[in-house]
GROMACS .gro file of C-alpha atoms in nm:
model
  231
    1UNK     CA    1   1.931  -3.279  -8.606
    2UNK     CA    2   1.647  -3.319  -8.860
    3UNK     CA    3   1.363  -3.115  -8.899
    4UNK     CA    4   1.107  -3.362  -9.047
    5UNK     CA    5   0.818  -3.457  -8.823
    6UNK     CA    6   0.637  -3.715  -9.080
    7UNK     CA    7   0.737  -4.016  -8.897
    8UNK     CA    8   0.357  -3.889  -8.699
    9UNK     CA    9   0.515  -3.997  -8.344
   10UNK     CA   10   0.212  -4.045  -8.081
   11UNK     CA   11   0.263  -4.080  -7.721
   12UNK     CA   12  -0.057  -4.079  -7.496
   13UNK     CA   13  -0.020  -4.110  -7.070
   14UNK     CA   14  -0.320  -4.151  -6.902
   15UNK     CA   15  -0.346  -4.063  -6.519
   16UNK     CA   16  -0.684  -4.005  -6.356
   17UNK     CA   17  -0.522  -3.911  -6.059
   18UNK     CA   18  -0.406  -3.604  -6.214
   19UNK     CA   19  -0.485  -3.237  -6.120
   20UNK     CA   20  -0.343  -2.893  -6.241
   21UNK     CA   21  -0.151  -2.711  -6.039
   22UNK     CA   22  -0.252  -2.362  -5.923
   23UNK     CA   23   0.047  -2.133  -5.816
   24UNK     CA   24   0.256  -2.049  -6.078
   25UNK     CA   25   0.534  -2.088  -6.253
   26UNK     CA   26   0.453  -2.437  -6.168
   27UNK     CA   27   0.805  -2.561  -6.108
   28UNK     CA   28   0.896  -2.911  -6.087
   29UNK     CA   29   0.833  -3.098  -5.871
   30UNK     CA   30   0.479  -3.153  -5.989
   31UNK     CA   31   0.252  -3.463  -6.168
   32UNK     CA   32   0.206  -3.251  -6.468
   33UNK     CA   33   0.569  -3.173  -6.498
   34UNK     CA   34   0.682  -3.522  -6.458
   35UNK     CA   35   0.367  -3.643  -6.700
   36UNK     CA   36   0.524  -3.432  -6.970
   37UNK     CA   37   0.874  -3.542  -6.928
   38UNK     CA   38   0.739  -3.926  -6.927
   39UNK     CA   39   0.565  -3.862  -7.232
   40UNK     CA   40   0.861  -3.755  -7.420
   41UNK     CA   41   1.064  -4.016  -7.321
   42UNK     CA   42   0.728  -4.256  -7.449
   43UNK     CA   43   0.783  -4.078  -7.783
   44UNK     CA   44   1.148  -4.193  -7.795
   45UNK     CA   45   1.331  -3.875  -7.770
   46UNK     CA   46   1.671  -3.876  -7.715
   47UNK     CA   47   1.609  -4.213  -7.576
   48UNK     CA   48   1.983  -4.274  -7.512
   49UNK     CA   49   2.039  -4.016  -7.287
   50UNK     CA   50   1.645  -4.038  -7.136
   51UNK     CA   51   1.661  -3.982  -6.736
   52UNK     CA   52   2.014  -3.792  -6.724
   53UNK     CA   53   2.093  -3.448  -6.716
   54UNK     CA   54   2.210  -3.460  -7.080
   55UNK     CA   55   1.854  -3.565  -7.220
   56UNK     CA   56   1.738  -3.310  -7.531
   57UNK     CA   57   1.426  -3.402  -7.617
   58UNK     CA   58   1.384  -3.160  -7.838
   59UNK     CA   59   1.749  -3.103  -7.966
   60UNK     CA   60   1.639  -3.343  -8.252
   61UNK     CA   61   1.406  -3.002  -8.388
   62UNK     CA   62   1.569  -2.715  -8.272
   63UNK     CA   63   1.951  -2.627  -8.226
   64UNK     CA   64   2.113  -2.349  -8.041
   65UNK     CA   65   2.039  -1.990  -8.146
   66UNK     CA   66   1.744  -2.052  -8.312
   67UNK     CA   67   1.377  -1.956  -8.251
   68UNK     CA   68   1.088  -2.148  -8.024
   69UNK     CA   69   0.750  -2.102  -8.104
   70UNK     CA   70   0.536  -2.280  -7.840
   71UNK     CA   71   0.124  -2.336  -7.994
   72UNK     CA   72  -0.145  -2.379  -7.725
   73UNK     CA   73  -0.470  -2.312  -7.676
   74UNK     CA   74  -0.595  -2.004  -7.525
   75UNK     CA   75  -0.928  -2.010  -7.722
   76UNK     CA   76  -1.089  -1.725  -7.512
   77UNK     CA   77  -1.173  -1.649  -7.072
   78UNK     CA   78  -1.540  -1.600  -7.118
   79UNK     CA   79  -1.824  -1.709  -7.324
   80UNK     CA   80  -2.104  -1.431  -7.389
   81UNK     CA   81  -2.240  -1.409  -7.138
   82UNK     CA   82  -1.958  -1.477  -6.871
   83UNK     CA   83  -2.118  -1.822  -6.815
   84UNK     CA   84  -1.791  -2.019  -6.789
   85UNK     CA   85  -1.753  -2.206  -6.502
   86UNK     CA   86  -1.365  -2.248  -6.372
   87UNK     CA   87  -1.385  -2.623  -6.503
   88UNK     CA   88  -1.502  -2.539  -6.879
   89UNK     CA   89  -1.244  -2.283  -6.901
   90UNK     CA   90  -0.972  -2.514  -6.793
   91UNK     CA   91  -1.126  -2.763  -7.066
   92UNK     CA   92  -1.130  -2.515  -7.314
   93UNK     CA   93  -0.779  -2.357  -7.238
   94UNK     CA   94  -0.388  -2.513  -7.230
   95UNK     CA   95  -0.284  -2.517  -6.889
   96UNK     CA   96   0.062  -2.337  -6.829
   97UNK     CA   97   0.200  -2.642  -6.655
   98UNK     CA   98   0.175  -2.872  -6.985
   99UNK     CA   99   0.394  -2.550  -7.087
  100UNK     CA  100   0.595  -2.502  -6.831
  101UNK     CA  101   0.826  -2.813  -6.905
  102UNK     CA  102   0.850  -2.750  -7.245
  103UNK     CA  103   0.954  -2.395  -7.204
  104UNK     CA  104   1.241  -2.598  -6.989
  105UNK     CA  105   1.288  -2.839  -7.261
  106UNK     CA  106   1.340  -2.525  -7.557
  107UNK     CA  107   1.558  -2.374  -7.374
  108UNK     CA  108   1.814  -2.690  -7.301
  109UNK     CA  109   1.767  -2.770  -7.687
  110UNK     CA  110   1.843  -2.413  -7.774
  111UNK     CA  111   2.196  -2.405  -7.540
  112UNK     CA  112   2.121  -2.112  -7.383
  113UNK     CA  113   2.067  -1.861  -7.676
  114UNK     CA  114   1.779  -1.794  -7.897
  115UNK     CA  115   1.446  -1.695  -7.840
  116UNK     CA  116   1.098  -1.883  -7.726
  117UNK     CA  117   0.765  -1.736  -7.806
  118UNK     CA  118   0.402  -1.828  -7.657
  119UNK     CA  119   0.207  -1.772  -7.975
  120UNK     CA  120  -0.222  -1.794  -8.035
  121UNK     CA  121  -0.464  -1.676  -8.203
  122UNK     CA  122  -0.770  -1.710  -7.947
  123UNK     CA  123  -1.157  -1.633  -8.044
  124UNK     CA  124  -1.216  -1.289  -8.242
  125UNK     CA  125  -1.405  -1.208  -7.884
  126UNK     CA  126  -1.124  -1.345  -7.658
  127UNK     CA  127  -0.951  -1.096  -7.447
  128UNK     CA  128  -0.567  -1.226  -7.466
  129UNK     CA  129  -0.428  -1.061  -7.162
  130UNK     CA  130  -0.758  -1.175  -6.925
  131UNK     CA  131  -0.710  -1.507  -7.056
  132UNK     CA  132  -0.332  -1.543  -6.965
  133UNK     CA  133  -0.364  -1.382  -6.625
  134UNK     CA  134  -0.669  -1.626  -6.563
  135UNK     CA  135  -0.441  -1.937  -6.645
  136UNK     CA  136  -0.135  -1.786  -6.461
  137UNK     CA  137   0.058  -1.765  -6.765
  138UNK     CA  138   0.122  -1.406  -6.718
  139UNK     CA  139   0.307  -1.479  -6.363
  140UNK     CA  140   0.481  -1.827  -6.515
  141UNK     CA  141   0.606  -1.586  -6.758
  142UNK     CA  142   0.718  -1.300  -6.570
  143UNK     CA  143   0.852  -1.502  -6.333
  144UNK     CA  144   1.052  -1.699  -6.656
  145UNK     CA  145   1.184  -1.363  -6.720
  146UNK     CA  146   1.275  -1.200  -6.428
  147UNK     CA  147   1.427  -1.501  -6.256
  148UNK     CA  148   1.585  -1.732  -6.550
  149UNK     CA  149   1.662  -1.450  -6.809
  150UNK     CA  150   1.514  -1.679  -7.054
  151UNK     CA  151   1.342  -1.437  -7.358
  152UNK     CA  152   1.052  -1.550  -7.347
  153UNK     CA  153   0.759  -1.335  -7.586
  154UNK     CA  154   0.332  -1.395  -7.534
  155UNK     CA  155   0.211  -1.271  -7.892
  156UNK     CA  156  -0.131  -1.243  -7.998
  157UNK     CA  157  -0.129  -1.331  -8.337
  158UNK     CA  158  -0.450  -1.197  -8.428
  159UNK     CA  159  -0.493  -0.863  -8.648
  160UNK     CA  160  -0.820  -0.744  -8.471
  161UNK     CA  161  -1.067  -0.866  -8.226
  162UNK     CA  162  -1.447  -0.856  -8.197
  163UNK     CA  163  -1.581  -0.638  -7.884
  164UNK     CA  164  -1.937  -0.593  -7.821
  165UNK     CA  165  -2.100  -0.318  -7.704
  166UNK     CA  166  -2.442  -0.425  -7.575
  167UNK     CA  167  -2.758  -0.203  -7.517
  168UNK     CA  168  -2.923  -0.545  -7.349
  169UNK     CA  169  -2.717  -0.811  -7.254
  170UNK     CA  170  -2.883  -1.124  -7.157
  171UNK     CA  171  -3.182  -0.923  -7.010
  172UNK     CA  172  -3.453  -1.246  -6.952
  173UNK     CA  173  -3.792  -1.083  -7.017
  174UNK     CA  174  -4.075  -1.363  -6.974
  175UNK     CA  175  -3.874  -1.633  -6.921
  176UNK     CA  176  -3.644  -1.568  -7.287
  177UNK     CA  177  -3.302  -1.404  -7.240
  178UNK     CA  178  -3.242  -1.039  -7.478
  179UNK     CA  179  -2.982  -0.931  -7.608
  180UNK     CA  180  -2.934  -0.591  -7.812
  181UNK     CA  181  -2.618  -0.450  -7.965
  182UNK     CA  182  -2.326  -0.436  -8.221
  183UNK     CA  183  -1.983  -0.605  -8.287
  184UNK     CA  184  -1.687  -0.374  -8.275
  185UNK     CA  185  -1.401  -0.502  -8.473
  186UNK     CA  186  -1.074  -0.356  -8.301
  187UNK     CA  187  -0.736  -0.355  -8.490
  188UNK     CA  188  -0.472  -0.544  -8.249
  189UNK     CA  189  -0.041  -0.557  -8.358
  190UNK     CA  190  -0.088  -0.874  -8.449
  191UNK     CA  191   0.266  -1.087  -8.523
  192UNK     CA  192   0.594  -0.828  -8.508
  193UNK     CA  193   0.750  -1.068  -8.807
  194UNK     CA  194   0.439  -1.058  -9.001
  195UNK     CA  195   0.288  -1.277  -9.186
  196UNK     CA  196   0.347  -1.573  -9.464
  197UNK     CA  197   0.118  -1.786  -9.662
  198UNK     CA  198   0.264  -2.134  -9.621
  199UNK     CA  199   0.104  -2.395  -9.929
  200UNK     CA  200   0.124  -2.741  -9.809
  201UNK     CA  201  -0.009  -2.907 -10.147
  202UNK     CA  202  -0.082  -3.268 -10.123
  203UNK     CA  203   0.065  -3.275  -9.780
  204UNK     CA  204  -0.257  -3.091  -9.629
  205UNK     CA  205  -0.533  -3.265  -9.459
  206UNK     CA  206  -0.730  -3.088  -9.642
  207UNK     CA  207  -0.622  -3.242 -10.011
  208UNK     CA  208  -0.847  -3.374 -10.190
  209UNK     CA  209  -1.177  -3.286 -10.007
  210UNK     CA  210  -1.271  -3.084 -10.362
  211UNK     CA  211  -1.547  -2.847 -10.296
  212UNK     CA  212  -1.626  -2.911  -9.894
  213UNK     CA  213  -1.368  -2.652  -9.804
  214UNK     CA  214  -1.544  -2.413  -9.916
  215UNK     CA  215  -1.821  -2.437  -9.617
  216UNK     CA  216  -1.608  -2.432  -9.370
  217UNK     CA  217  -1.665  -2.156  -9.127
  218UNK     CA  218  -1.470  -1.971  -8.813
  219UNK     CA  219  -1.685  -1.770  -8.571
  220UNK     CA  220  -1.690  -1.423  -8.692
  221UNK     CA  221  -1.438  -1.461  -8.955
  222UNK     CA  222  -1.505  -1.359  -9.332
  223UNK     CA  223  -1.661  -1.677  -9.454
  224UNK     CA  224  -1.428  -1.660  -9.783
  225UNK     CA  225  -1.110  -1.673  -9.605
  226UNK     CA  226  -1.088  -2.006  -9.420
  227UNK     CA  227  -1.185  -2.114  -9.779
  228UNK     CA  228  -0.920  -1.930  -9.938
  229UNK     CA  229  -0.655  -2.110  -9.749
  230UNK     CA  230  -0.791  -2.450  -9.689
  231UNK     CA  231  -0.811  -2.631 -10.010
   0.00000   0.00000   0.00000
């Protein structure tokens, strides 16, 4: 097993004919599912053993015992204003199938013992648990539990979130849309294991780029901190 992923492996599949589907926990069979698994095996994966029951993808990461941690994107289940059609927020959001195989995949590479978490950090305004129930990650992972026995965590890795409490909100007065109020920042748990500052030095993207880190910007995040760590 190795745990270097500098080789930069790509795989891409391309289906127009795709389409997400909508009752979870999305088992297999399904095109996502199978569009997963075929772009694993594109990556070259456990190529040997690719399309029988022995195939661990991800056994070349992760060994038994150890701990998951699955990344998407659940960046927030609203704008604003609540303007979000279902389409944007699909755009905008991982879909729990993409997950679903991988969660599948973890748990082969771990043998049965260790522990998978579904980690984010959404939008300072993004309501976590509306988000996941929106997607169906909630019932993909209740289901996960309750069914498989597989320990599977959702953490919100933020330390507070931004909730605003408007006197107007998007009132249109002569054709122009007004909006009155404040920001409450709200503490949240945030990660159970804490937190680490991780320096990458010269193997950072963002080596290099001398003083331009320090206008980068997040939303409603302290405009010295993405500075602080990006450099």
């Amino acid at each position: 097993m190795t745990t270097s992923l500098r080789e930069g492996r790509v795989g891409v599949i391309h289906d127009a004919g795709l389409a997400y589907p909508l009752v979870p926990p999305f088992d297999p069979p399904n095109p996502v599912y199978d569009a997963v698994v075929r772009l694993l095996e594109r990556l070259g994966l456990d190529a040997d053993r690719a399309g029988t029951p022995e195939w661990n993808p991800l056994g070349e990461f992760v060994g038994p015992g150890q701990h998951v941690v699955i990344k998407p994107n659940f960046v927030s289940s609203r704008n604003f204003h609540q303007r979000y059609g279902r389409d944007d927020f699909l755009c905008c959001c991982t879909h729990p199938s993409v997950i679903r195989p991988l969660i599948d995949l973890a748990w082969r590479a771990l043998g049965g013992r260790g522990t998978i978490s579904i980690a984010e950090a959404p939008l300072e305004g993004g309501q976590f648990a509306n988000t996941l129930a929106a997607l169906g990650v909630t019932g993909m992972v209740e289901t996960f539990r309750a069914r498989n026995g597989i320990p599977l965590e959702l953490i919100d890795l933020r330390d507070f979130q931004i909730v605003p409490r408007m006197l107007l909100d998007d009132v249109t007065v002569a054709g122009r849309s007004l909006n009155l109020g404040a920001l409450e920042r709200q503490r949240l748990p945030g990660d159970p294991r804490g937190y680490s500052v991780v320096d990458l030095g010269a193997a950072s993207s963002f080596a290099g780029l001398d003083g331009r880190c320090e206008r980068l910007r997040f939303h409603h995040s302290n405009p010295g901190l993405p500075a602080l760590h990006h450099q």
